[in-house]
Amino acid sequence: MTTLDWVVIAAYFGLLLAITAWAVRTNRETADDYFLAGRNIGWLVVGASIFASNIGSEHLVGLAGSGATTGVTYAHYELHAWCLLVLGWLLVPIYLRSGVYTMPEFLERRFSPTARWVLSLISLVAYVLTKMAVGIFAGGVVFSALMPDLAFRLGGTPVNAFWIGSVSVVVLTGLYTVIGGMRAVAYTEAIQTLILVVGSLLLTVFGLVALGGWGELRAALEPDMFNLWKPVLPDGVAGTWAPVKEPGRMAWYFNQAYPWPGMLLCAPIIGLWYWCTDQYIVQRTLAAPTVTEARRGTIFAAYLKLLPVFIFIVPGMIALALARTGKVPALGVLVDSSGNVVPSAAQAAFPLLVQHVMPTGLRGLVVAGLLAALMSSLAGAFNASSTLFTIDFYRKFRPDASQARLVWVGRVATMVMVLIALAWIPVIQGARGLYEYLQGIQAYLAPPIAAVFFFGVFMKRLTSAGCLAALLTGFGLGVIRLLVDTPVTLGMAGYQTGYDPGSWLWILNNIYFQYYGLLIFLVSVAVLIVVSYATPAPKDHQLAGLTYATVTSEQRRESRRSWNQWDVINSGVVLTLILMAYIYFSG
C-alpha cells in the first residue's frame, strides 16, 4: 500500500462521512424516515442498494475462495438473479399495498401476531449467525491478507491484524448505520456499488493481463472448473454429481461435493427466500415511493447480480492459475508443492490478488471496493436487524413509545447484536469454507420461511395455525442440525473426529446440507397444508389484498398501470443472459 493508495481510501471514507452527514441533516427522527428513508428512494438507488447489500464478505472472501477451490460451482447461487424478477413482478405489488415496515409484519397481517414474532426471532438469529458474523470475520481476513504485520498488545494479550480488521469494520460501519439510518445506508450503498463494480472489474482485467488472457486461464485449470455441473473437489480430484456416493449402496444422504439434485432443487428455495422474503433485501423495495420504482429497482439489481461470476469467482480462479504457473510468485501460498489448492489459504485469494496484481492508486480503489462490500453488507444487516427488533418486538410491548424512542432502541439493538456476532466468529473459523458455511446456515433456517410466504400468498385457504406449525417445525429441524454440527465444527473435546460412524448423530451430521434443507422445506410444506386444512379457513375480508385470490379488480388494474413494455423487455434480457451463462459454463 503506497501513499496514493491511502489517499484514495481516505477519499472513499470522506465520501461516506459526507453522505452520513447529509442523511443526519435530512432525517426527521421518525420511524418511517429512519427505517425506510421516508419511503422516497428511486429505482436506481433501490437496485444499487439491493446489490450492495447482497455483495459482501461472503463474495469477496468466500466466493472468490470457492472459485479458487472448486471453479464455477457456486455460480448457481449467483445466477439466481431471476428471483429478483419474482420479487418485482409478483410480490412487490402485494408488499407495498400492505404498507408494512417488515416482512414479519406482513406475515402478521396474512396469518397472526404469533407468526410475526416467530419469524422475527428466526430472522434475527439468521442475521447474527450469517450476515453479521460473516461480515466481521471477512473483515479480519481481508486485513490479515493486506496488512499481515499489523498487530499490538492489549493488556499483555497480542491482538493481530484479523481482530483489528474485524473490530474496525464493525465500528466504522456501525457509526454511519446507527447515526444515519436507512437513508445513509441506501445512498452509501449506491456509491459503494459503483466503487465495488469498477474496482472488481479492473482486478479481473489486470489479473487476466498478468496471466496472459482467458485462453491461458482455461489452459492452467482443469476443464471441470469451468463446468457448473461437474465440480472439482478441493484436493483436485474430480467430484461426482450422481446422488449415489458409492455404487450398490444407498449412501445418497452422505456429504458429497455439491450433488446436482441439491443445486437443482434446494438452491432455488434458498434463493427465493433470500431475494423475495428476507427483510435484509426486501426492505429496500419497501423504501420506494411506488410499485413502479420498486419493480424497476429489482430489475436493475438483477442486471447487477449477473456480475459476481466475473468479478469474484473468476478472480479466484485467476489467482489459482497465477499460483500454479508461477507468474506471480507471491500467490504461491495458495497451492501446495503438487499444485493443488490449499483451501484455508484460498479464502484470501481476492485480497492477495489485489495486493500483487493491481498498480499503485488502482490498488487503493480496489481496497476501497473491498471495504465497501464488507461495510455495505454489514450496514444492511444492522439496519434490517434494528428494524425487526424495534418494530416487531419493542413497539408491540411499548405501543405508546415516541418516534425518537423507537429510533434510540433500534440503535441500541444493533450494538447488542454486533457483540453476539463477534462471539460467533470461532464457529466460522472452524468451518470448511466461508461461502459453504453461509449456504449451510441458510439451508437450515430459510426453508420454512419460504414455504409460509409463497404458499401463503398463492393459497388463501392456509391458516394461522398451519403457518405457526410450519415455522416452529422447520425452525426446530434447523436448530437440531446446528446443535449437532457446532461441536464438530469447533473441534470441541470429544468431537474432533465427529460422532461414532453409523450412529444417528453421525448420519444427521453427515447429511449433505442442501438435502437437509430440502427435507426441511418438504416437511414444512406438508405441516403447513395439513394443519391448515384441519383448522377453520380464514375469512376473505381478513385476507383482502394479501393473497392473489383476494386482490380486487381495481388493484389489478392499478398493478397493470405500474409497468410498461421496457420493464418486460429488460426482464427478458436478464433471463436471456442467465440462460447464456448456463450454456457457456455447462460444457
JSON list of C-alpha atoms in Angstrom, two decimals, residues 321-431:
[
{"chain": "A", "resi": 321, "resn": "ALA", "atom": "CA", "xyz": [-3.84, -20.05, -12.21]},
{"chain": "A", "resi": 322, "resn": "LEU", "atom": "CA", "xyz": [-1.20, -17.43, -11.37]},
{"chain": "A", "resi": 323, "resn": "ALA", "atom": "CA", "xyz": [-0.10, -19.53, -8.40]},
{"chain": "A", "resi": 324, "resn": "ARG", "atom": "CA", "xyz": [0.22, -22.70, -10.49]},
{"chain": "A", "resi": 325, "resn": "THR", "atom": "CA", "xyz": [2.05, -21.05, -13.37]},
{"chain": "A", "resi": 326, "resn": "GLY", "atom": "CA", "xyz": [4.38, -19.12, -11.07]},
{"chain": "A", "resi": 327, "resn": "LYS", "atom": "CA", "xyz": [3.77, -15.87, -12.95]},
{"chain": "A", "resi": 328, "resn": "VAL", "atom": "CA", "xyz": [3.11, -14.10, -9.63]},
{"chain": "A", "resi": 329, "resn": "PRO", "atom": "CA", "xyz": [5.34, -15.92, -7.11]},
{"chain": "A", "resi": 330, "resn": "ALA", "atom": "CA", "xyz": [3.71, -14.26, -4.08]},
{"chain": "A", "resi": 331, "resn": "LEU", "atom": "CA", "xyz": [0.48, -16.13, -4.87]},
{"chain": "A", "resi": 332, "resn": "GLY", "atom": "CA", "xyz": [2.29, -19.45, -4.44]},
{"chain": "A", "resi": 333, "resn": "VAL", "atom": "CA", "xyz": [0.87, -19.64, -0.89]},
{"chain": "A", "resi": 334, "resn": "LEU", "atom": "CA", "xyz": [-2.45, -20.68, -2.47]},
{"chain": "A", "resi": 335, "resn": "VAL", "atom": "CA", "xyz": [-1.12, -24.07, -3.61]},
{"chain": "A", "resi": 336, "resn": "ASP", "atom": "CA", "xyz": [0.93, -26.91, -2.18]},
{"chain": "A", "resi": 337, "resn": "SER", "atom": "CA", "xyz": [4.03, -28.49, -3.69]},
{"chain": "A", "resi": 338, "resn": "SER", "atom": "CA", "xyz": [1.88, -30.53, -6.09]},
{"chain": "A", "resi": 339, "resn": "GLY", "atom": "CA", "xyz": [-0.03, -27.50, -7.34]},
{"chain": "A", "resi": 340, "resn": "ASN", "atom": "CA", "xyz": [-3.25, -28.37, -5.52]},
{"chain": "A", "resi": 341, "resn": "VAL", "atom": "CA", "xyz": [-5.08, -25.50, -3.90]},
{"chain": "A", "resi": 342, "resn": "VAL", "atom": "CA", "xyz": [-4.83, -25.06, -0.11]},
{"chain": "A", "resi": 343, "resn": "PRO", "atom": "CA", "xyz": [-8.47, -24.46, 0.98]},
{"chain": "A", "resi": 344, "resn": "SER", "atom": "CA", "xyz": [-7.62, -22.38, 4.05]},
{"chain": "A", "resi": 345, "resn": "ALA", "atom": "CA", "xyz": [-5.30, -20.12, 2.04]},
{"chain": "A", "resi": 346, "resn": "ALA", "atom": "CA", "xyz": [-7.85, -19.78, -0.77]},
{"chain": "A", "resi": 347, "resn": "GLN", "atom": "CA", "xyz": [-10.04, -17.62, 1.47]},
{"chain": "A", "resi": 348, "resn": "ALA", "atom": "CA", "xyz": [-7.51, -14.81, 0.91]},
{"chain": "A", "resi": 349, "resn": "ALA", "atom": "CA", "xyz": [-7.38, -15.21, -2.91]},
{"chain": "A", "resi": 350, "resn": "PHE", "atom": "CA", "xyz": [-9.16, -11.93, -3.66]},
{"chain": "A", "resi": 351, "resn": "PRO", "atom": "CA", "xyz": [-7.17, -9.62, -1.35]},
{"chain": "A", "resi": 352, "resn": "LEU", "atom": "CA", "xyz": [-3.90, -11.34, -2.32]},
{"chain": "A", "resi": 353, "resn": "LEU", "atom": "CA", "xyz": [-4.68, -10.73, -5.98]},
{"chain": "A", "resi": 354, "resn": "VAL", "atom": "CA", "xyz": [-5.33, -7.08, -5.17]},
{"chain": "A", "resi": 355, "resn": "GLN", "atom": "CA", "xyz": [-2.06, -6.84, -3.32]},
{"chain": "A", "resi": 356, "resn": "HIS", "atom": "CA", "xyz": [0.15, -8.33, -6.01]},
{"chain": "A", "resi": 357, "resn": "VAL", "atom": "CA", "xyz": [-1.55, -7.57, -9.35]},
{"chain": "A", "resi": 358, "resn": "MET", "atom": "CA", "xyz": [-3.06, -4.10, -9.13]},
{"chain": "A", "resi": 359, "resn": "PRO", "atom": "CA", "xyz": [-0.90, -1.00, -9.82]},
{"chain": "A", "resi": 360, "resn": "THR", "atom": "CA", "xyz": [-0.47, 1.86, -7.36]},
{"chain": "A", "resi": 361, "resn": "GLY", "atom": "CA", "xyz": [-3.55, 4.04, -7.00]},
{"chain": "A", "resi": 362, "resn": "LEU", "atom": "CA", "xyz": [-5.88, 1.49, -8.54]},
{"chain": "A", "resi": 363, "resn": "ARG", "atom": "CA", "xyz": [-4.91, -0.83, -5.70]},
{"chain": "A", "resi": 364, "resn": "GLY", "atom": "CA", "xyz": [-6.33, 1.74, -3.32]},
{"chain": "A", "resi": 365, "resn": "LEU", "atom": "CA", "xyz": [-9.53, 1.89, -5.37]},
{"chain": "A", "resi": 366, "resn": "VAL", "atom": "CA", "xyz": [-9.98, -1.90, -5.22]},
{"chain": "A", "resi": 367, "resn": "VAL", "atom": "CA", "xyz": [-9.22, -1.96, -1.49]},
{"chain": "A", "resi": 368, "resn": "ALA", "atom": "CA", "xyz": [-11.88, 0.75, -1.11]},
{"chain": "A", "resi": 369, "resn": "GLY", "atom": "CA", "xyz": [-14.18, -1.60, -3.05]},
{"chain": "A", "resi": 370, "resn": "LEU", "atom": "CA", "xyz": [-13.27, -4.42, -0.66]},
{"chain": "A", "resi": 371, "resn": "LEU", "atom": "CA", "xyz": [-14.15, -2.23, 2.31]},
{"chain": "A", "resi": 372, "resn": "ALA", "atom": "CA", "xyz": [-17.30, -1.04, 0.52]},
{"chain": "A", "resi": 373, "resn": "ALA", "atom": "CA", "xyz": [-18.55, -4.60, 0.11]},
{"chain": "A", "resi": 374, "resn": "LEU", "atom": "CA", "xyz": [-17.74, -5.53, 3.70]},
{"chain": "A", "resi": 375, "resn": "MET", "atom": "CA", "xyz": [-19.39, -2.42, 5.07]},
{"chain": "A", "resi": 376, "resn": "SER", "atom": "CA", "xyz": [-22.45, -2.41, 2.81]},
{"chain": "A", "resi": 377, "resn": "SER", "atom": "CA", "xyz": [-23.45, -5.97, 3.72]},
{"chain": "A", "resi": 378, "resn": "LEU", "atom": "CA", "xyz": [-22.93, -5.25, 7.40]},
{"chain": "A", "resi": 379, "resn": "ALA", "atom": "CA", "xyz": [-24.83, -1.97, 7.15]},
{"chain": "A", "resi": 380, "resn": "GLY", "atom": "CA", "xyz": [-27.78, -3.74, 5.59]},
{"chain": "A", "resi": 381, "resn": "ALA", "atom": "CA", "xyz": [-27.76, -6.37, 8.33]},
{"chain": "A", "resi": 382, "resn": "PHE", "atom": "CA", "xyz": [-27.51, -3.73, 11.06]},
{"chain": "A", "resi": 383, "resn": "ASN", "atom": "CA", "xyz": [-30.41, -1.72, 9.64]},
{"chain": "A", "resi": 384, "resn": "ALA", "atom": "CA", "xyz": [-32.62, -4.75, 8.99]},
{"chain": "A", "resi": 385, "resn": "SER", "atom": "CA", "xyz": [-31.97, -6.15, 12.48]},
{"chain": "A", "resi": 386, "resn": "SER", "atom": "CA", "xyz": [-32.70, -2.90, 14.25]},
{"chain": "A", "resi": 387, "resn": "THR", "atom": "CA", "xyz": [-35.91, -2.55, 12.22]},
{"chain": "A", "resi": 388, "resn": "LEU", "atom": "CA", "xyz": [-37.05, -6.08, 13.10]},
{"chain": "A", "resi": 389, "resn": "PHE", "atom": "CA", "xyz": [-36.31, -5.75, 16.81]},
{"chain": "A", "resi": 390, "resn": "THR", "atom": "CA", "xyz": [-37.78, -2.29, 17.19]},
{"chain": "A", "resi": 391, "resn": "ILE", "atom": "CA", "xyz": [-40.92, -2.66, 15.07]},
{"chain": "A", "resi": 392, "resn": "ASP", "atom": "CA", "xyz": [-41.73, -6.33, 15.68]},
{"chain": "A", "resi": 393, "resn": "PHE", "atom": "CA", "xyz": [-40.79, -6.65, 19.34]},
{"chain": "A", "resi": 394, "resn": "TYR", "atom": "CA", "xyz": [-40.31, -3.37, 21.18]},
{"chain": "A", "resi": 395, "resn": "ARG", "atom": "CA", "xyz": [-43.21, -1.47, 19.65]},
{"chain": "A", "resi": 396, "resn": "LYS", "atom": "CA", "xyz": [-45.54, -4.39, 20.40]},
{"chain": "A", "resi": 397, "resn": "PHE", "atom": "CA", "xyz": [-44.73, -4.14, 24.10]},
{"chain": "A", "resi": 398, "resn": "ARG", "atom": "CA", "xyz": [-44.46, -0.33, 24.10]},
{"chain": "A", "resi": 399, "resn": "PRO", "atom": "CA", "xyz": [-47.13, 0.81, 21.62]},
{"chain": "A", "resi": 400, "resn": "ASP", "atom": "CA", "xyz": [-47.08, 4.35, 23.04]},
{"chain": "A", "resi": 401, "resn": "ALA", "atom": "CA", "xyz": [-43.33, 4.82, 22.61]},
{"chain": "A", "resi": 402, "resn": "SER", "atom": "CA", "xyz": [-42.36, 8.05, 20.90]},
{"chain": "A", "resi": 403, "resn": "GLN", "atom": "CA", "xyz": [-40.74, 8.13, 17.46]},
{"chain": "A", "resi": 404, "resn": "ALA", "atom": "CA", "xyz": [-37.45, 9.28, 18.98]},
{"chain": "A", "resi": 405, "resn": "ARG", "atom": "CA", "xyz": [-37.59, 6.40, 21.48]},
{"chain": "A", "resi": 406, "resn": "LEU", "atom": "CA", "xyz": [-38.08, 3.86, 18.68]},
{"chain": "A", "resi": 407, "resn": "VAL", "atom": "CA", "xyz": [-35.04, 5.22, 16.85]},
{"chain": "A", "resi": 408, "resn": "TRP", "atom": "CA", "xyz": [-32.94, 5.05, 20.05]},
{"chain": "A", "resi": 409, "resn": "VAL", "atom": "CA", "xyz": [-34.00, 1.44, 20.72]},
{"chain": "A", "resi": 410, "resn": "GLY", "atom": "CA", "xyz": [-33.08, 0.49, 17.16]},
{"chain": "A", "resi": 411, "resn": "ARG", "atom": "CA", "xyz": [-29.58, 1.85, 17.66]},
{"chain": "A", "resi": 412, "resn": "VAL", "atom": "CA", "xyz": [-29.05, 0.01, 20.95]},
{"chain": "A", "resi": 413, "resn": "ALA", "atom": "CA", "xyz": [-30.37, -3.27, 19.48]},
{"chain": "A", "resi": 414, "resn": "THR", "atom": "CA", "xyz": [-27.82, -3.03, 16.68]},
{"chain": "A", "resi": 415, "resn": "MET", "atom": "CA", "xyz": [-24.92, -2.70, 19.09]},
{"chain": "A", "resi": 416, "resn": "VAL", "atom": "CA", "xyz": [-26.05, -5.68, 21.19]},
{"chain": "A", "resi": 417, "resn": "MET", "atom": "CA", "xyz": [-26.36, -8.00, 18.18]},
{"chain": "A", "resi": 418, "resn": "VAL", "atom": "CA", "xyz": [-22.91, -6.99, 16.95]},
{"chain": "A", "resi": 419, "resn": "LEU", "atom": "CA", "xyz": [-21.41, -8.22, 20.23]},
{"chain": "A", "resi": 420, "resn": "ILE", "atom": "CA", "xyz": [-23.20, -11.57, 19.82]},
{"chain": "A", "resi": 421, "resn": "ALA", "atom": "CA", "xyz": [-21.88, -11.87, 16.26]},
{"chain": "A", "resi": 422, "resn": "LEU", "atom": "CA", "xyz": [-18.31, -11.27, 17.46]},
{"chain": "A", "resi": 423, "resn": "ALA", "atom": "CA", "xyz": [-18.69, -14.19, 19.86]},
{"chain": "A", "resi": 424, "resn": "TRP", "atom": "CA", "xyz": [-19.77, -16.49, 16.98]},
{"chain": "A", "resi": 425, "resn": "ILE", "atom": "CA", "xyz": [-16.65, -15.92, 14.86]},
{"chain": "A", "resi": 426, "resn": "PRO", "atom": "CA", "xyz": [-14.79, -19.03, 16.21]},
{"chain": "A", "resi": 427, "resn": "VAL", "atom": "CA", "xyz": [-17.51, -21.23, 14.68]},
{"chain": "A", "resi": 428, "resn": "ILE", "atom": "CA", "xyz": [-16.92, -19.67, 11.25]},
{"chain": "A", "resi": 429, "resn": "GLN", "atom": "CA", "xyz": [-13.17, -20.08, 11.64]},
{"chain": "A", "resi": 430, "resn": "GLY", "atom": "CA", "xyz": [-13.71, -23.81, 12.10]},
{"chain": "A", "resi": 431, "resn": "ALA", "atom": "CA", "xyz": [-15.90, -24.18, 9.01]}
]
